[in-house]
PDB file of C-alpha atoms in Angstrom:
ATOM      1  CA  UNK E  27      78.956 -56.193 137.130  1.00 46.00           C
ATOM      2  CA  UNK E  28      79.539 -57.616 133.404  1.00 50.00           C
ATOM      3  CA  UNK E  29      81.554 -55.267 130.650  1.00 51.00           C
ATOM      4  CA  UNK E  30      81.010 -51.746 130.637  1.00 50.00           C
ATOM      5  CA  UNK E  31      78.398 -51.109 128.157  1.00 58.00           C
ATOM      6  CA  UNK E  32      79.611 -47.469 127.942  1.00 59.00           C
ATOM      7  CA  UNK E  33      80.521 -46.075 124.026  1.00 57.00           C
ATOM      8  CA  UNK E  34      82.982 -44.176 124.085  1.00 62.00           C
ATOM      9  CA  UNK E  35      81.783 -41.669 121.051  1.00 61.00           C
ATOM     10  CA  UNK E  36      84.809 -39.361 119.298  1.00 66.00           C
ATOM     11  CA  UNK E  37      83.560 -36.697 117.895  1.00 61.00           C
ATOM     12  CA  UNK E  38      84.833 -36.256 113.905  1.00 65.00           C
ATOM     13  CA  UNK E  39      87.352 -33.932 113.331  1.00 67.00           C
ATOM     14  CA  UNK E  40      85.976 -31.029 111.844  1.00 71.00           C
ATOM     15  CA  UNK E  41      87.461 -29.706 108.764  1.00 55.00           C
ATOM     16  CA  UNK E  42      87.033 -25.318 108.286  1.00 64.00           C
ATOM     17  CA  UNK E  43      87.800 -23.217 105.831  1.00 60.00           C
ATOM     18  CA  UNK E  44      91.135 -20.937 106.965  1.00 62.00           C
ATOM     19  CA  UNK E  45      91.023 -17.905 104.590  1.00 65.00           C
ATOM     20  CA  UNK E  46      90.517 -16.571 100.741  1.00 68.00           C
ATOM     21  CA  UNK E  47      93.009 -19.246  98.443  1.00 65.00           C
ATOM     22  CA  UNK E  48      92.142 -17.352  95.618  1.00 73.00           C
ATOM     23  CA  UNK E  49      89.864 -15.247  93.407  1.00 81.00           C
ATOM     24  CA  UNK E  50      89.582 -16.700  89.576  1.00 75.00           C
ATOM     25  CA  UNK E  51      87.870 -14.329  86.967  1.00 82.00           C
ATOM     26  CA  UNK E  52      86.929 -15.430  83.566  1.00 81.00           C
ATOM     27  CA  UNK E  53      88.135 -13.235  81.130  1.00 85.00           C
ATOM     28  CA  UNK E  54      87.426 -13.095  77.260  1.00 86.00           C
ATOM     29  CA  UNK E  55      91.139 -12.160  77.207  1.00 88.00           C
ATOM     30  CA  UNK E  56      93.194 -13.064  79.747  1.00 86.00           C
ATOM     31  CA  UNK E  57      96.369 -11.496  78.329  1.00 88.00           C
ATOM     32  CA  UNK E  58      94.202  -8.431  77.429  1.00 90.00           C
ATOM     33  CA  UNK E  59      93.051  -7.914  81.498  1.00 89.00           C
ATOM     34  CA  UNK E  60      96.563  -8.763  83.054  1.00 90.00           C
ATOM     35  CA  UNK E  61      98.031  -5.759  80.863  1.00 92.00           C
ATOM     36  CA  UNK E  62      94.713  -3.944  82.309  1.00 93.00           C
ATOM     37  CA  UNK E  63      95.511  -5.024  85.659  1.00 91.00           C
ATOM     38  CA  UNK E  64      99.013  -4.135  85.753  1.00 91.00           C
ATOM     39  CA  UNK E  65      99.051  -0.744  84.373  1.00 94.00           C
ATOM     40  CA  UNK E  66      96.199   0.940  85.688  1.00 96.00           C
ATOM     41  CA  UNK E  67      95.706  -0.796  89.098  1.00 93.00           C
ATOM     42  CA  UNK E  68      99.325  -1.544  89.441  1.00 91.00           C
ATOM     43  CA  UNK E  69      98.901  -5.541  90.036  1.00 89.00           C
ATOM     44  CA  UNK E  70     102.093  -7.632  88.901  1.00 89.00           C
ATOM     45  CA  UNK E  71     100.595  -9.871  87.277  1.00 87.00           C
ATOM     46  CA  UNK E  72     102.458 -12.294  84.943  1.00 85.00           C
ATOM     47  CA  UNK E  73     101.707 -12.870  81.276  1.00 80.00           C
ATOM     48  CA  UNK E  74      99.248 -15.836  81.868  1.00 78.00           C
ATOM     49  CA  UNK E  75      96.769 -13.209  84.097  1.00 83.00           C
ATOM     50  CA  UNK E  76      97.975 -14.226  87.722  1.00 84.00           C
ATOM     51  CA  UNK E  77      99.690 -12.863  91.254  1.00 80.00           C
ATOM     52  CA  UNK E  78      99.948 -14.502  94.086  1.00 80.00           C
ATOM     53  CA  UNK E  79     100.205 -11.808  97.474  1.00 78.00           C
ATOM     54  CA  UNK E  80     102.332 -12.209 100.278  1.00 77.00           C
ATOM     55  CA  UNK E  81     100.762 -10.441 103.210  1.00 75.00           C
ATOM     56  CA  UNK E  82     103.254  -8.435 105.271  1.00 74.00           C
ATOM     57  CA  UNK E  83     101.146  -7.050 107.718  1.00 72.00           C
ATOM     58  CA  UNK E  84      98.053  -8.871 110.206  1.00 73.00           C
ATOM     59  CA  UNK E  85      95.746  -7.690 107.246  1.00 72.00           C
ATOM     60  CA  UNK E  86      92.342  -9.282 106.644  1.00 75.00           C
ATOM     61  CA  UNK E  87      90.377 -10.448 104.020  1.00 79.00           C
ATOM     62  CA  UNK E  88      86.490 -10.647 104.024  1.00 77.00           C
ATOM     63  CA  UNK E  89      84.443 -13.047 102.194  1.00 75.00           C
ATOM     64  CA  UNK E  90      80.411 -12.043 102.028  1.00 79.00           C
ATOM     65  CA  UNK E  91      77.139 -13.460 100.411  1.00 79.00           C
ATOM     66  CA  UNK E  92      74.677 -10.604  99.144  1.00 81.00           C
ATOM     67  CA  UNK E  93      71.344 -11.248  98.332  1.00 80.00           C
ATOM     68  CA  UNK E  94      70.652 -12.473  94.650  1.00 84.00           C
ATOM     69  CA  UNK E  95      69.037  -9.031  93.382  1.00 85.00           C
ATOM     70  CA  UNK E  96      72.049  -6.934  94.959  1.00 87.00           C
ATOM     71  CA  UNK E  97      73.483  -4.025  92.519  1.00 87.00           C
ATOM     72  CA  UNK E  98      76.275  -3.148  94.922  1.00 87.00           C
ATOM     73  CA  UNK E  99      78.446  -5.544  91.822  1.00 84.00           C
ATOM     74  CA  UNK E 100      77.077  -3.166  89.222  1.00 84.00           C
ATOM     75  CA  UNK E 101      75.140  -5.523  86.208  1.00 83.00           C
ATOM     76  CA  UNK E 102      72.783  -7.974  86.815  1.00 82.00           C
ATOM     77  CA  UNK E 103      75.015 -10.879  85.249  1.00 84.00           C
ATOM     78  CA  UNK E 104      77.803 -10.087  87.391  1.00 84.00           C
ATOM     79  CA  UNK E 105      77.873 -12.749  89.959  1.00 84.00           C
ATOM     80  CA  UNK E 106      81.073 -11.456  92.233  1.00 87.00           C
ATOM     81  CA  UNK E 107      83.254  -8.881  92.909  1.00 88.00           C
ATOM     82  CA  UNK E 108      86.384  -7.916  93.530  1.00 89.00           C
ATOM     83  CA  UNK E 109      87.648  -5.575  96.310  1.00 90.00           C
ATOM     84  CA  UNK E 110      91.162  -4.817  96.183  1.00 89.00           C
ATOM     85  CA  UNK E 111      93.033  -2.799  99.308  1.00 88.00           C
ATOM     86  CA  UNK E 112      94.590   0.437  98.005  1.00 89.00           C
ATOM     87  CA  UNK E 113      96.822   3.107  99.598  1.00 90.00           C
ATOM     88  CA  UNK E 114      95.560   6.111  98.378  1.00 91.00           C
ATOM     89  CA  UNK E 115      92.313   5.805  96.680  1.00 93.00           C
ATOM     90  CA  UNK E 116      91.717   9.548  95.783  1.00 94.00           C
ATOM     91  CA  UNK E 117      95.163   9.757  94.182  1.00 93.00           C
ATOM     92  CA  UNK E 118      94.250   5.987  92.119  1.00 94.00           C
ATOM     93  CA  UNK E 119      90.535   7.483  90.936  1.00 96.00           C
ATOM     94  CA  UNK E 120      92.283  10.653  89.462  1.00 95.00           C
ATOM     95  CA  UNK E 121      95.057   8.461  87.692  1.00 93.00           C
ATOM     96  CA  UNK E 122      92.080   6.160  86.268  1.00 94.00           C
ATOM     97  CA  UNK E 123      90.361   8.881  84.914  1.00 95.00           C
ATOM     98  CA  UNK E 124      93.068  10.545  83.710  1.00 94.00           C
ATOM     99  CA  UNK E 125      93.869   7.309  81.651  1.00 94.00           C
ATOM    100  CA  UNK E 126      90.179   6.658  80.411  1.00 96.00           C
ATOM    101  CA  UNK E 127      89.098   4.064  82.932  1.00 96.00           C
ATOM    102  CA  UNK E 128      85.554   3.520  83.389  1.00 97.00           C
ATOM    103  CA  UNK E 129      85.005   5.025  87.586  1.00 97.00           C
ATOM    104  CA  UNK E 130      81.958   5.240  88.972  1.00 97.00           C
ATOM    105  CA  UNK E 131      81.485   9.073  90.194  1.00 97.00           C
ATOM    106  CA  UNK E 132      80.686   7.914  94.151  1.00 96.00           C
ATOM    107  CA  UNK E 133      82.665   7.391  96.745  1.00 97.00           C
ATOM    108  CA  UNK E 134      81.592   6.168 100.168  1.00 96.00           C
ATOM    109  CA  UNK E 135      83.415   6.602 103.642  1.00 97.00           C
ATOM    110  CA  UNK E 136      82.289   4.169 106.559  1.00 93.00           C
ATOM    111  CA  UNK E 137      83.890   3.076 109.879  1.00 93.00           C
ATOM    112  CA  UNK E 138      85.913   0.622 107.521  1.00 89.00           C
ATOM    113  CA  UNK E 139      87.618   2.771 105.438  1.00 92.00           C
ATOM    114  CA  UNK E 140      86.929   4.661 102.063  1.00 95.00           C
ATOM    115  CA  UNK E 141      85.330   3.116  99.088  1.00 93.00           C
ATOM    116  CA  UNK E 142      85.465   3.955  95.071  1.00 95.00           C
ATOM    117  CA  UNK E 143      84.555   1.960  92.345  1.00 95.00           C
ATOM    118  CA  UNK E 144      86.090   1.142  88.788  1.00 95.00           C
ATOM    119  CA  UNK E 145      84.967  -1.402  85.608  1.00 95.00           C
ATOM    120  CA  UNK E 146      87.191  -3.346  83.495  1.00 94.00           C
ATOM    121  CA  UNK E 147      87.517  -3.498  80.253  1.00 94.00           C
ATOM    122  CA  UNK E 148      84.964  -6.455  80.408  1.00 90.00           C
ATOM    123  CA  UNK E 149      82.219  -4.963  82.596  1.00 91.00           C
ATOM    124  CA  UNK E 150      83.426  -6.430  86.002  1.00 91.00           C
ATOM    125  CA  UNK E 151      82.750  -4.013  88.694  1.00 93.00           C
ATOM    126  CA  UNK E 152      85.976  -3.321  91.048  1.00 92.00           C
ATOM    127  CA  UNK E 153      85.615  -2.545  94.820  1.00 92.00           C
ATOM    128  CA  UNK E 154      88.651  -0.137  95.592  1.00 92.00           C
ATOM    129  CA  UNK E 155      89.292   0.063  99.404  1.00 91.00           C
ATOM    130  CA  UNK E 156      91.544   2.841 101.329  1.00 92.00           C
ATOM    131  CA  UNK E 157      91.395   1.195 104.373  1.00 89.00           C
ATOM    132  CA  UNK E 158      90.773   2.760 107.760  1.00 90.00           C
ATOM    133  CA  UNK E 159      93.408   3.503 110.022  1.00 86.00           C
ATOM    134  CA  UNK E 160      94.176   0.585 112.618  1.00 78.00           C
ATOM    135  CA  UNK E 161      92.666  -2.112 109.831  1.00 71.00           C
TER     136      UNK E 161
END
């Protein structure tokens, strides 16, 4: 018998996405929405409109596609929204009200946890999410 004629084939390395980085907004103001941010939703975030978290617990994060003509973001134009994990989400709707934020009257309570909605000051719909226990 002559030299093997066998290839040995190696498959590429494949390359996957690990987690969330980041989420980036637009803003019309950025210095405008980071005061937002920080005093009604209680986000530090520095002069120049960003935070970076530090997760202390197993926590997760969930990235999802919805279909083009969802409304679950609230307007048409808006092309993503945010959900950000709260402790108490009763006790943060009644402070948002009670400082003229924008919150949409439903809630909703699933296996995950409870939902509630607020809008910036620029018309972005904001997922607010009490966690269930054990998530």
């Amino acid at each position: 018998m002559g030299p093997s004629r066998v290839a040995v084939v190696r498959s590429p390395a494949v390359a996957k996405v690990t987690g969330i980085g980041g989420v980036f907004l637009r803003a019309r103001n950025p210095e405008r929405m980071a005061e937002w941010y920080r005093r009604h939703l209680g986000v530090p975030m520095s002069d120049g409109g960003a935070i970076t978290f530090h997760w202390d617990a197993a926590e997760t994060t969930t990235f999802a596609l919805f279909a083009n003509d969802t409304d679950y973001f609230g307007e048409p134009g808006q092309r993503a929204m945010i959900n950000l994990r709260v402790d108490d989400l009763a006790e943060l709707l009644a402070q948002l009200r009670s400082r003229g934020v924008e919150v949409l009257p439903q809630t909703e309570d699933s296996e995950f946890g409870r939902f509630g909605w607020c809008v910036d000051p620029e018309g972005n719909r904001i997922e607010l999410w009490q966690p269930a226990a054990g998530m």
